[in-house]
XYZ file of C-alpha atoms in Angstrom:
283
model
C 15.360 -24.919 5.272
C 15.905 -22.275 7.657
C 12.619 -19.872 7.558
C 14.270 -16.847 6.905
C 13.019 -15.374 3.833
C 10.931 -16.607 0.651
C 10.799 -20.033 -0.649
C 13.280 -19.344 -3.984
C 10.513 -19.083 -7.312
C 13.299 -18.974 -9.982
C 12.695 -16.104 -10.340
C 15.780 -14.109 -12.211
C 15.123 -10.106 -11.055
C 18.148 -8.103 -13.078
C 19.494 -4.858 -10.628
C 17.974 -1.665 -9.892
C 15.011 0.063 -8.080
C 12.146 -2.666 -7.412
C 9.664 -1.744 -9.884
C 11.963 -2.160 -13.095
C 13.031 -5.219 -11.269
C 9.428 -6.361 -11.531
C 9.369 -5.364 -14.882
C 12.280 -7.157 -15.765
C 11.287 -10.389 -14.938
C 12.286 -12.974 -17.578
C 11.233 -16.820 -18.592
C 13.044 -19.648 -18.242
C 14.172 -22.415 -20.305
C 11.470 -24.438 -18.011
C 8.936 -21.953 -18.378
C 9.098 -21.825 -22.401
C 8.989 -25.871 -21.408
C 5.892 -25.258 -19.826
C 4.502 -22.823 -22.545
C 5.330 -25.020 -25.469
C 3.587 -28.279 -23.341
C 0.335 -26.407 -22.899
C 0.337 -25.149 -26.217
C 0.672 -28.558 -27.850
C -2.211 -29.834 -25.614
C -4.492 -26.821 -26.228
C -4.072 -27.325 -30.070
C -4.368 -30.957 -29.800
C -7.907 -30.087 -28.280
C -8.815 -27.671 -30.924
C -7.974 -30.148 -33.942
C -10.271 -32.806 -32.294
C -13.195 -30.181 -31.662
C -12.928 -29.112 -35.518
C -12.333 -32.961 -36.606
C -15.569 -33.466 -34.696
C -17.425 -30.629 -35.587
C -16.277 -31.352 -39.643
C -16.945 -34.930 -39.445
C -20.918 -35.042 -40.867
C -19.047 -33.452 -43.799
C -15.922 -35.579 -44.441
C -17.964 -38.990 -44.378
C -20.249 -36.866 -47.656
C -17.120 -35.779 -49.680
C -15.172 -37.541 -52.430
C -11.352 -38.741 -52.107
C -9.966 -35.450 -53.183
C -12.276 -32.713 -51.077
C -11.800 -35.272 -47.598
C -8.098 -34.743 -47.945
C -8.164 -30.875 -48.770
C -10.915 -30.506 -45.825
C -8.331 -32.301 -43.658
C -5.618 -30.557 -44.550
C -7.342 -27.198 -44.077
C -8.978 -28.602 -40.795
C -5.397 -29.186 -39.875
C -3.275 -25.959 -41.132
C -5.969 -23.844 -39.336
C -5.599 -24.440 -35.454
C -2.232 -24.985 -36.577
C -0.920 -21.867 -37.963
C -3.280 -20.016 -36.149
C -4.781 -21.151 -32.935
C -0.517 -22.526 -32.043
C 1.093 -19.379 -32.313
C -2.465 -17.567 -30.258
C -1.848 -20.145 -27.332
C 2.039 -19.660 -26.876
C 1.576 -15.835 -26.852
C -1.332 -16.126 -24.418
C 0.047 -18.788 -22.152
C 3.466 -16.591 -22.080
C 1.762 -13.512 -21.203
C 0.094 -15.919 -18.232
C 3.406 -17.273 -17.510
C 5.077 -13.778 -17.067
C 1.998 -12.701 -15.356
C 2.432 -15.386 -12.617
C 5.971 -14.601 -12.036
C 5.580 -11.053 -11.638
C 3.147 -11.619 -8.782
C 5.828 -14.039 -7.473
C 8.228 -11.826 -7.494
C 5.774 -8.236 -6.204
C 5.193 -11.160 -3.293
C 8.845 -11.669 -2.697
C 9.685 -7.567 -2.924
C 6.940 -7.408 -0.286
C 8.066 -9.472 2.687
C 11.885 -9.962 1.578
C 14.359 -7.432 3.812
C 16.079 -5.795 0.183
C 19.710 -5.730 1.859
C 20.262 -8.613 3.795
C 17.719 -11.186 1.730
C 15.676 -12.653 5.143
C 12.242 -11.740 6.250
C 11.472 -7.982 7.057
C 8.814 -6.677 9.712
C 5.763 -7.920 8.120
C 6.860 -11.055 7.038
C 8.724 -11.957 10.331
C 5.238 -11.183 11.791
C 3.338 -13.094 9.248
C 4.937 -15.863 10.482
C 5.569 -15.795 13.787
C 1.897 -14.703 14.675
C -0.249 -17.846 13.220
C 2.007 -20.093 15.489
C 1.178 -18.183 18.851
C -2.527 -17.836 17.853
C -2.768 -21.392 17.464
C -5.711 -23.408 19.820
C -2.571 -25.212 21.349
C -0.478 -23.053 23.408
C 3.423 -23.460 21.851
C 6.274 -22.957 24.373
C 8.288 -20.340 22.341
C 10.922 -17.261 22.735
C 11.649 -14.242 21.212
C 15.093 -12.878 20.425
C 15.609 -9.343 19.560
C 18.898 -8.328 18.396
C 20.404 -5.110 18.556
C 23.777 -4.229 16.869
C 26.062 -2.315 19.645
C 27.276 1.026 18.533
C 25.536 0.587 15.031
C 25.523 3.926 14.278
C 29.397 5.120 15.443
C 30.090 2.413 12.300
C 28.049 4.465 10.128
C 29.511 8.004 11.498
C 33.086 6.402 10.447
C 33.048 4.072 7.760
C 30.152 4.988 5.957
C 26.971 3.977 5.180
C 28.388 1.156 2.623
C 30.368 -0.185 4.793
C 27.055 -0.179 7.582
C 25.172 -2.407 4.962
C 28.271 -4.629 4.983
C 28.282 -4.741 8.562
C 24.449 -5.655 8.591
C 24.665 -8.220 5.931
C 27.903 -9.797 8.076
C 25.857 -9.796 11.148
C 23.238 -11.339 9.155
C 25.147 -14.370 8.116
C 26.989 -15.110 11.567
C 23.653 -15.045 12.612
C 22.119 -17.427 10.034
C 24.580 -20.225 10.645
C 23.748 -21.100 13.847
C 19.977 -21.189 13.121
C 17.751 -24.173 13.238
C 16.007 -25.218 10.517
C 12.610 -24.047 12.353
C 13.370 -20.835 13.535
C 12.141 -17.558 12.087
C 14.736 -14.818 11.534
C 13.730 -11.446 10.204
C 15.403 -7.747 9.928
C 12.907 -5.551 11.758
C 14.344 -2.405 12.289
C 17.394 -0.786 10.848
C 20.304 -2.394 13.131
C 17.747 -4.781 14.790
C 16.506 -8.243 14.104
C 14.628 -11.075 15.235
C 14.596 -15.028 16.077
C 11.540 -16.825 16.916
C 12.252 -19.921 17.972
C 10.111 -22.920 19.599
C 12.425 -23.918 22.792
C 11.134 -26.057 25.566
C 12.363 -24.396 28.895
C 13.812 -20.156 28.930
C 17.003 -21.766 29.310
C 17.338 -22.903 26.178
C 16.133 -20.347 24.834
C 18.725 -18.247 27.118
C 21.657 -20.337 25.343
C 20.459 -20.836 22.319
C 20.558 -16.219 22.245
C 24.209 -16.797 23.616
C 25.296 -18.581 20.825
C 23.605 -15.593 18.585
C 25.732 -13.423 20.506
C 28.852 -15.325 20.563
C 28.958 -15.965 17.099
C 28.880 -12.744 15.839
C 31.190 -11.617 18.442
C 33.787 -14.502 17.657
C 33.579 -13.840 13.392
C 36.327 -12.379 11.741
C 34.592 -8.879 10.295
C 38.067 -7.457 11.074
C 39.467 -9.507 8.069
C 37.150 -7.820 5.770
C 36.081 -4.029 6.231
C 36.059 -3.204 9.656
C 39.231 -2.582 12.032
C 37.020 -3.401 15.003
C 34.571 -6.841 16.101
C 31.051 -6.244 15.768
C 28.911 -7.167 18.702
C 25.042 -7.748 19.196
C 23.038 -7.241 22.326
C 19.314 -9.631 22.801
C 16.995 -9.709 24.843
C 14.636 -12.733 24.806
C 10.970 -13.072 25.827
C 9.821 -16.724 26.848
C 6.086 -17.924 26.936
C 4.830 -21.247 27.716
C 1.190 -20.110 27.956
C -1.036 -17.920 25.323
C 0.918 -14.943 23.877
C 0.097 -12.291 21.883
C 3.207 -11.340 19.540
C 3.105 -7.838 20.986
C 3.338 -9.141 24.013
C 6.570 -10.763 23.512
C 7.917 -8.270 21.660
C 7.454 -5.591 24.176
C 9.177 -8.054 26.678
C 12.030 -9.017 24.759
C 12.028 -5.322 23.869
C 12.648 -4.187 27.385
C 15.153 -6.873 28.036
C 17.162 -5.739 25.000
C 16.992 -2.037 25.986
C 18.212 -3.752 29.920
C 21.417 -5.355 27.822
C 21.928 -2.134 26.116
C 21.911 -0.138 29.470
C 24.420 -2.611 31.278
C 27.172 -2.983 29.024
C 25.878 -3.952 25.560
C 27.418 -7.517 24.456
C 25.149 -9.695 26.094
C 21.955 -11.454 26.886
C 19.176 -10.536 29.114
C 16.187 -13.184 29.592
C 13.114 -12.543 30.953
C 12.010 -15.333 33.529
C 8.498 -15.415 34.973
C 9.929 -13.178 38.482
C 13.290 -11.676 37.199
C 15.543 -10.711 34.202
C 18.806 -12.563 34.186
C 21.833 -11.471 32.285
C 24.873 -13.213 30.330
C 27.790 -11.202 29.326
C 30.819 -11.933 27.160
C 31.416 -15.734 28.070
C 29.141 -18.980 27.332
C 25.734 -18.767 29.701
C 25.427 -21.548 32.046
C 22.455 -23.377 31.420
C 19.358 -21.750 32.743
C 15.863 -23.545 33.903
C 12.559 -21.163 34.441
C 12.058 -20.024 37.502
């Protein structure tokens, strides 16, 4: 599974603002599952407590007043404690899922369905903080001329554009890699690669693939391109500090041409430009 977003809860959130989604938030056929189970259980429990607490009693009575004492020892966690539990435990139940699904609001991008800022930091933090230094890169992605789609088609047709992007994007992920929207037209890879270089090609692939899909089919007369620049660390990193440096790189690609891929190597920023990178060792 590809860490771009939330694990999936099941959760069923019906349209709108946020906080009537939240509101919204219904049970399942599994969930009444659930409900009924622990309801059965809890007044299971309740008829052995009164059994036990009635049983001094049943061994004194006649015939007749043992059954009527059991039958009223029965009908009374039965009619009332049953119905008690299932409200309670659904109230729980829908409880649960609402904080599921605030959690999910919180660190889910609303429009394209991946991580946003915090939760792309959320996760990509823990790993370089770790006691045992990961070789990693970061990959920021810029849209080219983002906003002259806006001017002219419209902001509806921007959102397309983004969520497009977002899915060219997506399929050439590994199942390890962290992709987040952190910005309005800019996103982010983190991505555990051994050497710069392959972190170098595995951006050109980014880049090629949105340049080579067919958004021309679909609501724009023109091809969307994406411009990265990509941080590489081998050593301790902060994730500000290779933010900043893929940062820079990306503002490089922007400056010389947009469309491409500018790494940053230990003594030098390299840059690759419109056809497959060669591949690329550290210098």
């Amino acid at each position: 599974m590809i860490l771009n977003g939330p694990v999936e809860t099941g959760i069923r959130l019906s349209p709108g603002p946020k906080d009537a989604a939240v509101k919204s938030v219904k049970l399942s056929m599994r969930d009444y599952a659930l409900i009924v189970a622990a309801t059965t259980g809890f007044t299971i429990v309740v008829l052995a407590l009164v059994f036990a607490l009635d049983y001094g009693n049943l061994t004194a009575q006649t015939n007749e007043l043992v059954w009527l004492s059991v039958r009223n020892d029965i009908l009374g966690p039965v009619l009332i404690g049953g119905p008690t539990f299932f409200y309670l435990f659904s109230k729980l139940r829908q409880l649960a899922l609402t904080r599921e699904a605030l959690e999910r609001l919180a660190f889910t991008d609303s429009l394209t369905g991946i991580f946003n800022r915090r939760a792309f930091h959320n996760a990509v933090e823990p790993v370089l903080l770790s006691d045992t230094p990961v070789a990693a890169a970061m990959l920021v992605i810029d849209v080219d001329h983002f906003k002259k789609v806006n001017d002219t088609f419209g902001h509806h047709t921007g959102d397309e554009a983004l969520i497009a992007v977002t899915e060219a994007i997506k399929g050439c992920l590994r199942e390890d890699e962290v992709f987040g929207r952190i910005g309005g037209e800019e996103f982010a890879v983190f991505t555990r690669s051994a050497t710069a270089g392959l972190a170098a090609l595995q951006a050109e692939r980014l880049r090629a693939a949105v340049a080579a899909a067919e958004f021309s089919q679909t609501f724009l007369p023109t091809r969307l391109t994406v411009s990265i620049g990509v941080a590489f660390s081998d050593t301790a990193a902060t994730y500000e500090q290779l933010y900043r440096e893929a940062d820079a790189c990306l503002y490089e690609a922007k400056q010389t041409g947009r469309n491409r891929v500018v790494v940053a190597f230990r003594d030098r920023h390299s840059t690759f430009a419109d056809t497959p990178s060669p591949a690329v060792s550290a210098a």
